[in-house]
Structures are given as C-alpha cells and as structure tokens.
C-alpha positions as semicolon CSV with decimal commas, in nm:
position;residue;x (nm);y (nm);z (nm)
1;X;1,836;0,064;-7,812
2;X;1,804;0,158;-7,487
3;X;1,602;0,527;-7,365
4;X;1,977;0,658;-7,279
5;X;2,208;0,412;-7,529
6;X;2,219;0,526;-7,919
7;X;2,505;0,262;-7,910
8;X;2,326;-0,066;-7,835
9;X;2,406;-0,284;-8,101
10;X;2,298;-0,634;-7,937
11;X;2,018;-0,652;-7,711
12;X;2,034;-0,989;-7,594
13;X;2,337;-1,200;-7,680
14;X;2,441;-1,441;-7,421
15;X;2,552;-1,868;-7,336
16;X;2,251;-2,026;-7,129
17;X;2,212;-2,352;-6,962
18;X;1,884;-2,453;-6,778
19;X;1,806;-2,744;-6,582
20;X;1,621;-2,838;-6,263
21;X;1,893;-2,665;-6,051
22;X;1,794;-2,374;-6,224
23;X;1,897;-2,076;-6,526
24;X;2,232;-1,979;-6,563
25;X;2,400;-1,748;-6,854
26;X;2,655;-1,554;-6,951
27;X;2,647;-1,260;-7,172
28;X;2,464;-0,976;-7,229
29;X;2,056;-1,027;-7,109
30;X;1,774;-0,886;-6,898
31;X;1,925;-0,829;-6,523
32;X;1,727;-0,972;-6,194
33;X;1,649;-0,630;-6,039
34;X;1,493;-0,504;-6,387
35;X;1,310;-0,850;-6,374
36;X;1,202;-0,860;-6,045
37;X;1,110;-0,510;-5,969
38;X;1,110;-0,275;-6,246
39;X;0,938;-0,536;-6,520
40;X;0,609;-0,580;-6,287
41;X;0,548;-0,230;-6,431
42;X;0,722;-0,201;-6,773
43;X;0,395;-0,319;-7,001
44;X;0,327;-0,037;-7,232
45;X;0,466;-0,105;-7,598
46;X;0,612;0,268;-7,667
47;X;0,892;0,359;-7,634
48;X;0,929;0,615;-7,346
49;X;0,654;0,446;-7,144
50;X;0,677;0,557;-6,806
51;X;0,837;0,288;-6,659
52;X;1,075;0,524;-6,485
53;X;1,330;0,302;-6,287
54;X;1,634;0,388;-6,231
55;X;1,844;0,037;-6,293
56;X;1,987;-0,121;-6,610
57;X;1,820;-0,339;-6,797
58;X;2,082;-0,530;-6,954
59;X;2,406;-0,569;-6,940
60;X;2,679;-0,718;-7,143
61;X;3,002;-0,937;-6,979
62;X;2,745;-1,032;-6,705
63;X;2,729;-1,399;-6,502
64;X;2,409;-1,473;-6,415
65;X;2,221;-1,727;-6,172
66;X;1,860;-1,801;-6,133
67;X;1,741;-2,055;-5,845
68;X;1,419;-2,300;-5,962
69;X;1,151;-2,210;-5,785
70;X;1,090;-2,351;-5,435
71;X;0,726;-2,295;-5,275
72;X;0,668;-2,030;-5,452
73;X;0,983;-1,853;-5,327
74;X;1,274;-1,792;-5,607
75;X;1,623;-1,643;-5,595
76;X;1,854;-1,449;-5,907
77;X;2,183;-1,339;-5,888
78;X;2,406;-1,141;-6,161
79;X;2,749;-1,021;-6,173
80;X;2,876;-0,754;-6,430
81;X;3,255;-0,666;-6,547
82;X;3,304;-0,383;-6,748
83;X;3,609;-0,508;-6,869
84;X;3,878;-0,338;-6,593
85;X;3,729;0,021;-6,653
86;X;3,553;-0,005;-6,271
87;X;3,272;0,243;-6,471
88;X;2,979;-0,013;-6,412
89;X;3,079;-0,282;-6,231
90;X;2,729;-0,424;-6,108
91;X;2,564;-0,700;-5,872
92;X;2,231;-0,760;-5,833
93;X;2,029;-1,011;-5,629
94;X;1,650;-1,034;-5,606
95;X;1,448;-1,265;-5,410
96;X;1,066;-1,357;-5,552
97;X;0,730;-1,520;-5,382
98;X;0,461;-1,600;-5,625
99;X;0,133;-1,755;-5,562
100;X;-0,241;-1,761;-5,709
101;X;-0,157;-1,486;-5,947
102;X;0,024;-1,267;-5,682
103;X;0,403;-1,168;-5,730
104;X;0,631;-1,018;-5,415
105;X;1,005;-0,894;-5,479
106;X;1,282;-0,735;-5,311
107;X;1,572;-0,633;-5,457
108;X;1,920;-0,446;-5,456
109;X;2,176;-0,326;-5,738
110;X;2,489;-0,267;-5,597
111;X;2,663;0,039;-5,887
112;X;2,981;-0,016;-5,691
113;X;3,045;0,331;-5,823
114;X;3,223;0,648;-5,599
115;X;2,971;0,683;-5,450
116;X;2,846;0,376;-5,279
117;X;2,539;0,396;-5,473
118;X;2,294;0,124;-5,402
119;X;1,916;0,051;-5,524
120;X;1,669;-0,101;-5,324
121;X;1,341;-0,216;-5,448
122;X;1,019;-0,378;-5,398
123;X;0,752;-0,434;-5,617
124;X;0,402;-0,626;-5,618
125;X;0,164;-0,732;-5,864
126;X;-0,187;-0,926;-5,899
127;X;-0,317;-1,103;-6,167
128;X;-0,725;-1,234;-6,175
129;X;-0,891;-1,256;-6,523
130;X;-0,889;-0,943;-6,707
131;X;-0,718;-0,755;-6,453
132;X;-0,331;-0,644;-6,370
133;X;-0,236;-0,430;-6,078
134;X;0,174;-0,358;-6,016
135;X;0,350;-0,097;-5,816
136;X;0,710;-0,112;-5,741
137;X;0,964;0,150;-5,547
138;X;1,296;0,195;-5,635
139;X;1,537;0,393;-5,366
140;X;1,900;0,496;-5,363
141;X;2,101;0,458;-5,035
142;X;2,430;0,624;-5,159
143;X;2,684;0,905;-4,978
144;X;2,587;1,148;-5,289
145;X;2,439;1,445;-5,109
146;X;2,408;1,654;-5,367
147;X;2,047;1,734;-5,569
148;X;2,063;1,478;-5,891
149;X;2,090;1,168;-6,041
150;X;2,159;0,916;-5,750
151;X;2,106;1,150;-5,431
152;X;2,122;0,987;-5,142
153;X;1,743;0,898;-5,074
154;X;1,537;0,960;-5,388
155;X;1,315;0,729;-5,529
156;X;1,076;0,591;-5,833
157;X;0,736;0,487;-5,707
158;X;0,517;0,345;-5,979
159;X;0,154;0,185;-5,999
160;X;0,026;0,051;-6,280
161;X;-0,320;-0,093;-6,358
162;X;-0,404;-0,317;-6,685
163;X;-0,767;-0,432;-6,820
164;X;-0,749;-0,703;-7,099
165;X;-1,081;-0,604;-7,330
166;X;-1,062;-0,938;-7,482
167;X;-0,776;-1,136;-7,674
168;X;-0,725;-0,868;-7,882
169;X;-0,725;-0,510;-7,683
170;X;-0,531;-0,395;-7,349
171;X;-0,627;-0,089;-7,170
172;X;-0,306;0,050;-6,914
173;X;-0,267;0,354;-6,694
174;X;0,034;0,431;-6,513
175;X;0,107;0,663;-6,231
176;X;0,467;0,752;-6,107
177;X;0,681;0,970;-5,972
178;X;1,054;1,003;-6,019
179;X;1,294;1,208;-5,839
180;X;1,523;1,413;-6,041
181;X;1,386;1,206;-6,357
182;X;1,028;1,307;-6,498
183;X;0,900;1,397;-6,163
184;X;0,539;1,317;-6,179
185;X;0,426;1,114;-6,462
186;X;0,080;1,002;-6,602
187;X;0,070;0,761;-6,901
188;X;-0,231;0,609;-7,076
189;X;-0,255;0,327;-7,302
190;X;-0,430;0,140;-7,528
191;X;-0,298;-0,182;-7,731
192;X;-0,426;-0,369;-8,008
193;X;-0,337;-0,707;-8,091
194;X;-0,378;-0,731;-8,516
C-alpha cells in the first residue's frame, strides 16, 4: 500500500511494449516525476522512510512514454484519467542526463486540480564505488494561498548519502525538510543483505 492508500490493491498492473524507440505502457506503474526526482532519494527499505515528496507514485488508468536514451539525455511522459471524476487527473514529464555515474533531472506534475497546482523538481545524484550522494527539491507553484497541503510555494528538499560496507551491508542517512509534511526530518539506516 501506499503511506496515505489502505486501499491499494494492485501495485503495479499495467500493458508494456519496449523497443529501440523506447518504453511505453498502459496501466497502473511507477510515474516519471517519482522516477526521475523523488526515486534518486527513496532507498531506505522501511516503510515511512523519509523520502518526503509530495507526488504520486503510481497511478492506475495512466499512458505512459519513455524516450531511449540519446547522449546521455532521456525524456518520460505520462498521462492519468481518473475515469471522468476530474479528482486526479495528472501529467507528468521529466527530462534526464546521465553520465559516469552522475544523474540530472527536472521535472513537473501538472494535479490539474482547482487550484492550478503544479510540482516542479530537480534532483541529482552520484555514484563512485561504495558511495551514493542524492538530493532532490520538490516545489508547488499553485494559486492556493492558504497555510497547508499544496500552498503556493512550499517545498521538499532532501539529501541523502549511502555507503555500501560490502555486498552484504548499506549504511544511509537522510536529511529533509518538508513544508506542512514532517517539517524537518533525520533518518538513519542500516541494511543487511541475508
């Protein structure tokens, strides 16, 4: 389930064909702007783990597009209908650069809700041996003035910094803070691979 759904009942369920021009599916699966911006810092295995973004993850009744990669540079694309109930109508787009184990993203969720709500995002992570560094900011741009959930300028900032041990055991620490959602948050980790 997802942190605020007790009603889940599929988490990934979708129709995918892949090729050279690239991924596309329909169904219910992970959503670009959770895969471009908020996954760079979603590593720790528990269940409330700090990740503190303030997209979907997935999505059901969603089209999706993914462009190969080209350079380095990569495109994904994802439209949601909820079905005529214009609750969660959603498009997302995020654009990607990777090279020698460094990742740059931008991205924006349009909620298409009342109130214009829009994320933006960027995140960026390094990868060299035993070390992972990530940080990613989320920020709404919607005409909610109002103190709360979707205000009209509050944002998610995370960093998060991984040391593999060996194959076996993963260190993680994660810094954030979240408007109107946890505020300032510090969570340590520790994984063991049985």
């Amino acid at each position: 389930h997802s942190p605020w759904s007790e009603q889940d009942t599929m988490r990934v369920f979708k129709l995918q064909l892949s090729g050279d021009w690239g991924t596309a599916w329909y169904g219910r699966g992970w959503m670009p702007y959770y895969n471009a911006i908020a996954y760079p810092v979603d590593y720790f295995s528990s269940y409330y783990s700090g990740w503190a973004t303030y997209t979907t993850f997935r999505r059901e009744n969603t089209l999706y597009y993914a462009t190969p990669s080209f350079g380095g540079f990569s495109a994904a694309f994802a439209s949601t209908d909820d079905n005529g109930s214009n609750s969660d109508n959603r498009n997302q787009a995020a654009l990607s650069f990777a090279a020698s184990g460094f990742t740059l993203a931008v991205g924006i969720d349009d909620m298409n809700d009342a109130n214009n709500s829009k994320l933006l995002g960027v995140a960026a992570s390094y990868s060299t041996g035993p070390w992972y560094i990530a940080a990613k900011m989320d920020k709404f741009d919607s005409d909610k003035t109002t103190a709360g959930y979707g205000e009209d300028g509050t944002s998610a900032s995370n960093v998060l910094l991984q040391y593999s041990l060996d194959d076996k055991n993963t260190l993680r620490v994660m810094v954030a803070q979240v408007d109107n959602y946890g505020e300032d948050i510090l969570h340590l980790g520790w994984d063991h691979q049985y």
